[in-house]
GROMACS .gro file of C-alpha atoms in nm:
model
  372
    1UNK     CA    1   0.343   6.657  -1.327
    2UNK     CA    2   0.293   6.286  -1.301
    3UNK     CA    3   0.525   6.041  -1.468
    4UNK     CA    4   0.339   5.892  -1.766
    5UNK     CA    5   0.529   5.566  -1.715
    6UNK     CA    6   0.339   5.504  -1.391
    7UNK     CA    7   0.019   5.423  -1.578
    8UNK     CA    8   0.172   5.231  -1.864
    9UNK     CA    9   0.014   4.891  -1.917
   10UNK     CA   10   0.267   4.611  -1.878
   11UNK     CA   11   0.164   4.279  -2.035
   12UNK     CA   12   0.159   3.984  -1.795
   13UNK     CA   13   0.309   3.673  -1.945
   14UNK     CA   14   0.257   3.319  -1.831
   15UNK     CA   15   0.575   3.157  -1.700
   16UNK     CA   16   0.761   2.958  -1.958
   17UNK     CA   17   0.657   2.592  -1.949
   18UNK     CA   18   0.899   2.350  -1.795
   19UNK     CA   19   1.084   2.124  -2.039
   20UNK     CA   20   0.989   1.761  -2.075
   21UNK     CA   21   1.077   1.557  -1.769
   22UNK     CA   22   1.117   1.188  -1.698
   23UNK     CA   23   0.797   0.978  -1.690
   24UNK     CA   24   0.933   0.802  -1.379
   25UNK     CA   25   1.013   1.128  -1.200
   26UNK     CA   26   1.392   1.143  -1.224
   27UNK     CA   27   1.371   1.521  -1.269
   28UNK     CA   28   1.223   1.551  -0.917
   29UNK     CA   29   1.518   1.382  -0.746
   30UNK     CA   30   1.733   1.627  -0.549
   31UNK     CA   31   1.952   1.383  -0.355
   32UNK     CA   32   2.139   1.168  -0.441
   33UNK     CA   33   2.192   1.237  -0.807
   34UNK     CA   34   2.094   0.948  -1.031
   35UNK     CA   35   1.865   0.777  -0.780
   36UNK     CA   36   1.512   0.670  -0.859
   37UNK     CA   37   1.247   0.874  -0.671
   38UNK     CA   38   1.171   0.587  -0.433
   39UNK     CA   39   1.537   0.551  -0.331
   40UNK     CA   40   1.602   0.926  -0.315
   41UNK     CA   41   1.653   1.096   0.019
   42UNK     CA   42   1.490   1.420  -0.097
   43UNK     CA   43   1.249   1.517  -0.375
   44UNK     CA   44   1.163   1.847  -0.546
   45UNK     CA   45   0.811   1.942  -0.435
   46UNK     CA   46   0.755   2.260  -0.639
   47UNK     CA   47   0.391   2.318  -0.739
   48UNK     CA   48   0.472   2.389  -1.104
   49UNK     CA   49   0.412   2.089  -1.325
   50UNK     CA   50   0.625   1.926  -1.588
   51UNK     CA   51   0.411   1.856  -1.897
   52UNK     CA   52   0.323   1.496  -1.807
   53UNK     CA   53   0.261   1.550  -1.434
   54UNK     CA   54  -0.057   1.584  -1.230
   55UNK     CA   55  -0.100   1.785  -0.908
   56UNK     CA   56  -0.343   1.647  -0.650
   57UNK     CA   57  -0.504   1.835  -0.360
   58UNK     CA   58  -0.457   1.584  -0.076
   59UNK     CA   59  -0.731   1.515   0.175
   60UNK     CA   60  -0.616   1.191   0.342
   61UNK     CA   61  -0.304   0.975   0.365
   62UNK     CA   62  -0.305   0.604   0.442
   63UNK     CA   63   0.019   0.501   0.613
   64UNK     CA   64   0.119   0.143   0.541
   65UNK     CA   65   0.079  -0.090   0.838
   66UNK     CA   66   0.449  -0.165   0.891
   67UNK     CA   67   0.543   0.202   0.889
   68UNK     CA   68   0.265   0.306   1.124
   69UNK     CA   69   0.338   0.022   1.367
   70UNK     CA   70   0.707   0.120   1.379
   71UNK     CA   71   0.631   0.489   1.435
   72UNK     CA   72   0.382   0.421   1.710
   73UNK     CA   73   0.616   0.180   1.887
   74UNK     CA   74   0.909   0.420   1.856
   75UNK     CA   75   0.708   0.699   2.021
   76UNK     CA   76   0.545   0.494   2.296
   77UNK     CA   77   0.188   0.524   2.160
   78UNK     CA   78   0.212   0.903   2.195
   79UNK     CA   79  -0.014   1.025   1.915
   80UNK     CA   80   0.118   1.380   1.919
   81UNK     CA   81   0.475   1.252   1.885
   82UNK     CA   82   0.375   1.027   1.596
   83UNK     CA   83   0.207   1.322   1.425
   84UNK     CA   84   0.519   1.535   1.462
   85UNK     CA   85   0.737   1.252   1.333
   86UNK     CA   86   0.530   1.206   1.016
   87UNK     CA   87   0.519   1.581   0.950
   88UNK     CA   88   0.897   1.602   0.990
   89UNK     CA   89   0.961   1.309   0.755
   90UNK     CA   90   0.751   1.474   0.485
   91UNK     CA   91   0.910   1.814   0.541
   92UNK     CA   92   1.265   1.681   0.531
   93UNK     CA   93   1.231   1.432   0.246
   94UNK     CA   94   0.958   1.584   0.030
   95UNK     CA   95   0.767   1.257   0.056
   96UNK     CA   96   0.634   1.017   0.319
   97UNK     CA   97   0.920   0.765   0.335
   98UNK     CA   98   0.976   0.608   0.675
   99UNK     CA   99   1.356   0.580   0.707
  100UNK     CA  100   1.330   0.276   0.935
  101UNK     CA  101   1.085   0.055   0.744
  102UNK     CA  102   1.152   0.205   0.401
  103UNK     CA  103   0.777   0.219   0.337
  104UNK     CA  104   0.511   0.486   0.310
  105UNK     CA  105   0.150   0.432   0.205
  106UNK     CA  106  -0.080   0.609  -0.041
  107UNK     CA  107  -0.332   0.895  -0.053
  108UNK     CA  108  -0.676   1.020  -0.154
  109UNK     CA  109  -0.734   1.362  -0.306
  110UNK     CA  110  -0.878   1.569  -0.588
  111UNK     CA  111  -0.695   1.654  -0.910
  112UNK     CA  112  -0.607   2.025  -0.919
  113UNK     CA  113  -0.422   2.038  -1.248
  114UNK     CA  114  -0.310   1.793  -1.515
  115UNK     CA  115  -0.022   1.870  -1.747
  116UNK     CA  116  -0.100   1.877  -2.120
  117UNK     CA  117   0.106   1.564  -2.184
  118UNK     CA  118  -0.017   1.356  -1.888
  119UNK     CA  119  -0.111   1.003  -1.999
  120UNK     CA  120  -0.311   0.925  -1.682
  121UNK     CA  121  -0.651   1.031  -1.816
  122UNK     CA  122  -0.724   1.252  -1.515
  123UNK     CA  123  -0.895   1.592  -1.517
  124UNK     CA  124  -0.934   1.868  -1.256
  125UNK     CA  125  -1.206   1.773  -1.012
  126UNK     CA  126  -1.151   1.397  -1.032
  127UNK     CA  127  -1.140   1.236  -0.685
  128UNK     CA  128  -0.869   0.971  -0.689
  129UNK     CA  129  -0.661   0.734  -0.483
  130UNK     CA  130  -0.298   0.699  -0.579
  131UNK     CA  131  -0.183   0.342  -0.640
  132UNK     CA  132   0.187   0.420  -0.612
  133UNK     CA  133   0.375   0.445  -0.286
  134UNK     CA  134   0.415   0.768  -0.094
  135UNK     CA  135   0.786   0.677  -0.082
  136UNK     CA  136   0.820   0.808  -0.439
  137UNK     CA  137   0.543   1.072  -0.447
  138UNK     CA  138   0.644   1.439  -0.400
  139UNK     CA  139   0.429   1.560  -0.109
  140UNK     CA  140   0.376   1.886   0.079
  141UNK     CA  141   0.171   1.905   0.402
  142UNK     CA  142   0.023   2.252   0.462
  143UNK     CA  143  -0.170   2.209   0.789
  144UNK     CA  144   0.089   2.036   1.011
  145UNK     CA  145  -0.154   1.740   1.027
  146UNK     CA  146  -0.365   1.938   1.274
  147UNK     CA  147  -0.670   1.718   1.214
  148UNK     CA  148  -0.495   1.389   1.299
  149UNK     CA  149  -0.450   1.252   1.650
  150UNK     CA  150  -0.166   1.020   1.545
  151UNK     CA  151  -0.355   0.712   1.664
  152UNK     CA  152  -0.464   0.560   1.334
  153UNK     CA  153  -0.320   0.469   0.995
  154UNK     CA  154  -0.547   0.710   0.805
  155UNK     CA  155  -0.429   1.069   0.823
  156UNK     CA  156  -0.664   1.356   0.735
  157UNK     CA  157  -0.459   1.646   0.605
  158UNK     CA  158  -0.435   1.936   0.363
  159UNK     CA  159  -0.158   1.965   0.110
  160UNK     CA  160  -0.064   1.863  -0.241
  161UNK     CA  161   0.114   1.577  -0.415
  162UNK     CA  162   0.261   1.524  -0.761
  163UNK     CA  163   0.205   1.224  -0.988
  164UNK     CA  164   0.444   1.137  -1.271
  165UNK     CA  165   0.373   1.016  -1.620
  166UNK     CA  166   0.405   0.652  -1.512
  167UNK     CA  167   0.227   0.686  -1.179
  168UNK     CA  168  -0.093   0.491  -1.123
  169UNK     CA  169  -0.418   0.625  -0.981
  170UNK     CA  170  -0.781   0.511  -0.957
  171UNK     CA  171  -1.091   0.726  -0.956
  172UNK     CA  172  -1.284   0.674  -0.633
  173UNK     CA  173  -1.610   0.479  -0.669
  174UNK     CA  174  -1.932   0.662  -0.589
  175UNK     CA  175  -2.084   0.374  -0.391
  176UNK     CA  176  -1.821   0.346  -0.117
  177UNK     CA  177  -1.705   0.591   0.153
  178UNK     CA  178  -1.369   0.743   0.068
  179UNK     CA  179  -1.192   0.611   0.382
  180UNK     CA  180  -1.310   0.258   0.301
  181UNK     CA  181  -1.201   0.286  -0.062
  182UNK     CA  182  -0.863   0.415   0.052
  183UNK     CA  183  -0.817   0.122   0.291
  184UNK     CA  184  -0.895  -0.127   0.014
  185UNK     CA  185  -0.688   0.038  -0.256
  186UNK     CA  186  -0.391   0.059  -0.020
  187UNK     CA  187  -0.355  -0.320  -0.042
  188UNK     CA  188  -0.518  -0.396  -0.377
  189UNK     CA  189  -0.209  -0.566  -0.516
  190UNK     CA  190  -0.239  -0.851  -0.265
  191UNK     CA  191  -0.563  -1.018  -0.381
  192UNK     CA  192  -0.480  -0.980  -0.751
  193UNK     CA  193  -0.141  -1.151  -0.722
  194UNK     CA  194  -0.282  -1.414  -0.487
  195UNK     CA  195  -0.551  -1.497  -0.741
  196UNK     CA  196  -0.294  -1.529  -1.020
  197UNK     CA  197  -0.068  -1.763  -0.820
  198UNK     CA  198  -0.354  -1.976  -0.684
  199UNK     CA  199  -0.506  -2.015  -1.031
  200UNK     CA  200  -0.166  -2.126  -1.159
  201UNK     CA  201  -0.138  -2.390  -0.889
  202UNK     CA  202  -0.499  -2.500  -0.945
  203UNK     CA  203  -0.416  -2.570  -1.308
  204UNK     CA  204  -0.116  -2.790  -1.235
  205UNK     CA  205  -0.142  -3.167  -1.286
  206UNK     CA  206  -0.203  -3.343  -0.956
  207UNK     CA  207  -0.319  -3.032  -0.769
  208UNK     CA  208  -0.484  -3.140  -0.447
  209UNK     CA  209  -0.410  -3.511  -0.492
  210UNK     CA  210  -0.265  -3.540  -0.142
  211UNK     CA  211  -0.611  -3.510   0.016
  212UNK     CA  212  -0.820  -3.622  -0.278
  213UNK     CA  213  -0.965  -3.279  -0.350
  214UNK     CA  214  -0.888  -3.072  -0.658
  215UNK     CA  215  -0.713  -2.742  -0.611
  216UNK     CA  216  -0.434  -2.615  -0.388
  217UNK     CA  217  -0.424  -2.554  -0.015
  218UNK     CA  218  -0.372  -2.184   0.057
  219UNK     CA  219  -0.252  -2.044   0.388
  220UNK     CA  220  -0.277  -1.673   0.464
  221UNK     CA  221  -0.068  -1.549   0.757
  222UNK     CA  222  -0.220  -1.234   0.905
  223UNK     CA  223  -0.556  -1.338   0.766
  224UNK     CA  224  -0.780  -1.099   0.961
  225UNK     CA  225  -0.605  -0.785   0.834
  226UNK     CA  226  -0.675  -0.580   0.523
  227UNK     CA  227  -0.455  -0.758   0.272
  228UNK     CA  228  -0.507  -1.094   0.445
  229UNK     CA  229  -0.885  -1.093   0.425
  230UNK     CA  230  -0.878  -0.988   0.060
  231UNK     CA  231  -0.618  -1.256  -0.017
  232UNK     CA  232  -0.837  -1.525   0.140
  233UNK     CA  233  -1.138  -1.419  -0.066
  234UNK     CA  234  -0.926  -1.408  -0.381
  235UNK     CA  235  -0.778  -1.752  -0.314
  236UNK     CA  236  -1.119  -1.910  -0.277
  237UNK     CA  237  -1.245  -1.742  -0.592
  238UNK     CA  238  -0.935  -1.855  -0.785
  239UNK     CA  239  -0.982  -2.224  -0.708
  240UNK     CA  240  -0.831  -2.301  -0.367
  241UNK     CA  241  -0.956  -2.632  -0.229
  242UNK     CA  242  -0.870  -2.545   0.130
  243UNK     CA  243  -0.806  -2.204   0.286
  244UNK     CA  244  -0.624  -2.170   0.617
  245UNK     CA  245  -0.625  -1.839   0.802
  246UNK     CA  246  -0.350  -1.781   1.058
  247UNK     CA  247  -0.397  -1.510   1.322
  248UNK     CA  248  -0.203  -1.428   1.640
  249UNK     CA  249  -0.480  -1.390   1.899
  250UNK     CA  250  -0.825  -1.521   1.996
  251UNK     CA  251  -1.009  -1.198   1.914
  252UNK     CA  252  -0.886  -1.204   1.555
  253UNK     CA  253  -0.969  -1.574   1.527
  254UNK     CA  254  -1.328  -1.508   1.631
  255UNK     CA  255  -1.360  -1.219   1.389
  256UNK     CA  256  -1.221  -1.427   1.102
  257UNK     CA  257  -1.452  -1.718   1.184
  258UNK     CA  258  -1.752  -1.483   1.177
  259UNK     CA  259  -1.636  -1.351   0.839
  260UNK     CA  260  -1.644  -1.703   0.695
  261UNK     CA  261  -1.346  -1.648   0.466
  262UNK     CA  262  -1.127  -1.940   0.576
  263UNK     CA  263  -1.217  -2.307   0.596
  264UNK     CA  264  -0.988  -2.344   0.897
  265UNK     CA  265  -0.876  -2.069   1.137
  266UNK     CA  266  -0.571  -2.131   1.353
  267UNK     CA  267  -0.377  -1.925   1.606
  268UNK     CA  268   0.002  -1.906   1.592
  269UNK     CA  269   0.283  -1.657   1.640
  270UNK     CA  270   0.417  -1.611   1.286
  271UNK     CA  271   0.757  -1.520   1.432
  272UNK     CA  272   0.796  -1.873   1.573
  273UNK     CA  273   0.883  -2.088   1.269
  274UNK     CA  274   0.814  -2.427   1.427
  275UNK     CA  275   0.490  -2.317   1.592
  276UNK     CA  276   0.362  -2.166   1.267
  277UNK     CA  277   0.449  -2.473   1.059
  278UNK     CA  278   0.288  -2.707   1.314
  279UNK     CA  279  -0.029  -2.496   1.330
  280UNK     CA  280  -0.059  -2.499   0.951
  281UNK     CA  281  -0.003  -2.876   0.938
  282UNK     CA  282  -0.275  -2.936   1.199
  283UNK     CA  283  -0.507  -2.721   0.988
  284UNK     CA  284  -0.451  -2.937   0.678
  285UNK     CA  285  -0.117  -2.815   0.547
  286UNK     CA  286   0.152  -2.783   0.444
  287UNK     CA  287   0.028  -2.517   0.207
  288UNK     CA  288   0.076  -2.512  -0.168
  289UNK     CA  289   0.056  -2.132  -0.151
  290UNK     CA  290   0.145  -1.930   0.158
  291UNK     CA  291   0.060  -1.559   0.162
  292UNK     CA  292   0.237  -1.347   0.426
  293UNK     CA  293   0.040  -1.034   0.518
  294UNK     CA  294   0.170  -0.958   0.869
  295UNK     CA  295   0.323  -0.621   0.955
  296UNK     CA  296   0.593  -0.742   1.195
  297UNK     CA  297   0.945  -0.866   1.111
  298UNK     CA  298   1.075  -1.217   1.163
  299UNK     CA  299   0.807  -1.422   0.985
  300UNK     CA  300   1.012  -1.542   0.690
  301UNK     CA  301   1.129  -1.881   0.822
  302UNK     CA  302   0.788  -1.994   0.941
  303UNK     CA  303   0.628  -1.912   0.608
  304UNK     CA  304   0.887  -2.119   0.424
  305UNK     CA  305   0.858  -2.409   0.669
  306UNK     CA  306   0.476  -2.411   0.635
  307UNK     CA  307   0.493  -2.444   0.254
  308UNK     CA  308   0.506  -2.775   0.067
  309UNK     CA  309   0.784  -2.867  -0.173
  310UNK     CA  310   0.713  -2.706  -0.508
  311UNK     CA  311   0.492  -2.448  -0.343
  312UNK     CA  312   0.496  -2.070  -0.352
  313UNK     CA  313   0.538  -1.810  -0.078
  314UNK     CA  314   0.413  -1.458  -0.147
  315UNK     CA  315   0.552  -1.187   0.081
  316UNK     CA  316   0.329  -0.878   0.097
  317UNK     CA  317   0.456  -0.731   0.422
  318UNK     CA  318   0.698  -0.438   0.407
  319UNK     CA  319   0.844  -0.577   0.732
  320UNK     CA  320   0.987  -0.873   0.539
  321UNK     CA  321   1.364  -0.924   0.523
  322UNK     CA  322   1.415  -1.069   0.181
  323UNK     CA  323   1.771  -1.176   0.262
  324UNK     CA  324   1.637  -1.366   0.564
  325UNK     CA  325   1.376  -1.532   0.342
  326UNK     CA  326   1.628  -1.637   0.078
  327UNK     CA  327   1.894  -1.758   0.319
  328UNK     CA  328   1.638  -1.925   0.542
  329UNK     CA  329   1.493  -2.122   0.250
  330UNK     CA  330   1.843  -2.226   0.149
  331UNK     CA  331   1.922  -2.339   0.502
  332UNK     CA  332   1.603  -2.545   0.515
  333UNK     CA  333   1.671  -2.698   0.172
  334UNK     CA  334   1.322  -2.578   0.084
  335UNK     CA  335   1.219  -2.614  -0.280
  336UNK     CA  336   0.980  -2.319  -0.286
  337UNK     CA  337   0.930  -2.022  -0.511
  338UNK     CA  338   0.929  -1.690  -0.326
  339UNK     CA  339   0.758  -1.383  -0.469
  340UNK     CA  340   0.774  -1.020  -0.364
  341UNK     CA  341   0.431  -0.860  -0.380
  342UNK     CA  342   0.515  -0.535  -0.557
  343UNK     CA  343   0.165  -0.389  -0.525
  344UNK     CA  344   0.084  -0.382  -0.896
  345UNK     CA  345  -0.105  -0.628  -1.111
  346UNK     CA  346  -0.310  -0.504  -1.409
  347UNK     CA  347  -0.671  -0.452  -1.300
  348UNK     CA  348  -0.587  -0.483  -0.931
  349UNK     CA  349  -0.791  -0.186  -0.809
  350UNK     CA  350  -1.118  -0.290  -0.970
  351UNK     CA  351  -1.065  -0.651  -0.859
  352UNK     CA  352  -1.011  -0.557  -0.494
  353UNK     CA  353  -1.315  -0.328  -0.487
  354UNK     CA  354  -1.525  -0.603  -0.644
  355UNK     CA  355  -1.417  -0.844  -0.370
  356UNK     CA  356  -1.515  -0.592  -0.105
  357UNK     CA  357  -1.860  -0.547  -0.259
  358UNK     CA  358  -1.919  -0.919  -0.313
  359UNK     CA  359  -1.778  -1.058   0.013
  360UNK     CA  360  -1.966  -0.944   0.320
  361UNK     CA  361  -1.703  -1.097   0.546
  362UNK     CA  362  -1.428  -0.888   0.388
  363UNK     CA  363  -1.626  -0.568   0.429
  364UNK     CA  364  -1.709  -0.652   0.791
  365UNK     CA  365  -1.342  -0.698   0.877
  366UNK     CA  366  -1.247  -0.373   0.706
  367UNK     CA  367  -1.518  -0.172   0.878
  368UNK     CA  368  -1.438  -0.320   1.219
  369UNK     CA  369  -1.073  -0.230   1.172
  370UNK     CA  370  -1.159   0.127   1.077
  371UNK     CA  371  -1.396   0.168   1.374
  372UNK     CA  372  -1.139   0.035   1.625
   0.00000   0.00000   0.00000
């Protein structure tokens, strides 16, 4: 005789919802206790969502330039070794947080689930780019990065990521390829902050009086790169009277000249302070605003030396040593304001995409970089 209990219907209950968490993700920090997610050495990557979180199905990462350069140099341009290194960082830390550069990047994916209390306005099926760093984003890679050769900053992959209540994301535009949108949104803080600072200088009494033209002189170091080309376009739109683009080699100089984004293009090693300052002066400097967009260390002193008294230096590179910048400016008795580009300005994503659409030279530089 069969046991009647074997056919008894047992109700299936949904798991109890997680309690309210922190909008900045403190509840995801595993080590060390009390750290912010960006500073943490390890994050909780469980799939289950706190009420204000969003889970994203990841399709592509964009490693920031400083991090990718360091990884490639450390592994002798061996793509397979770079791929293994990135996969191990994510596995060990629960996020893409390069322990050498301290930087990460951002991602593109599709929303899988949004918690009932999420304030981000995202719904399942939305294709988005995250506008917060991978250094604070819980991330799980499920395919061992099998589709990536390790030889480019954009990383096709399969996995998931978690956004917090105060994370930032942008829905991908329909008129641009996803890899191009990702490349732009990765650096969208640079043109927005550049525009704000240049407009401020343009509105100051006496702006441009040294050469008889209204508006400030703006120098962008690393001008042929992603953030550099956008910063040049933003500076011109915001009222710069003269734009100077600094690049390290002839090939980049020719590409920048074809793009038509800078009034003067000059070649200099940004790591050589005297050479950089002299090149900027020959091009019409010193600059009222200097924007540093290079992805190599050691460029702080030259940027300060190339900037006029009362001017502003904006550091966007994650390779910047901010102690070197501060102490270097002190040692030079330089009366300059130094700003850290933190990657966020209200409206920065839409502004950067608009620049890409409106400026053919910007788009050409981006597409050439992606095809290289």
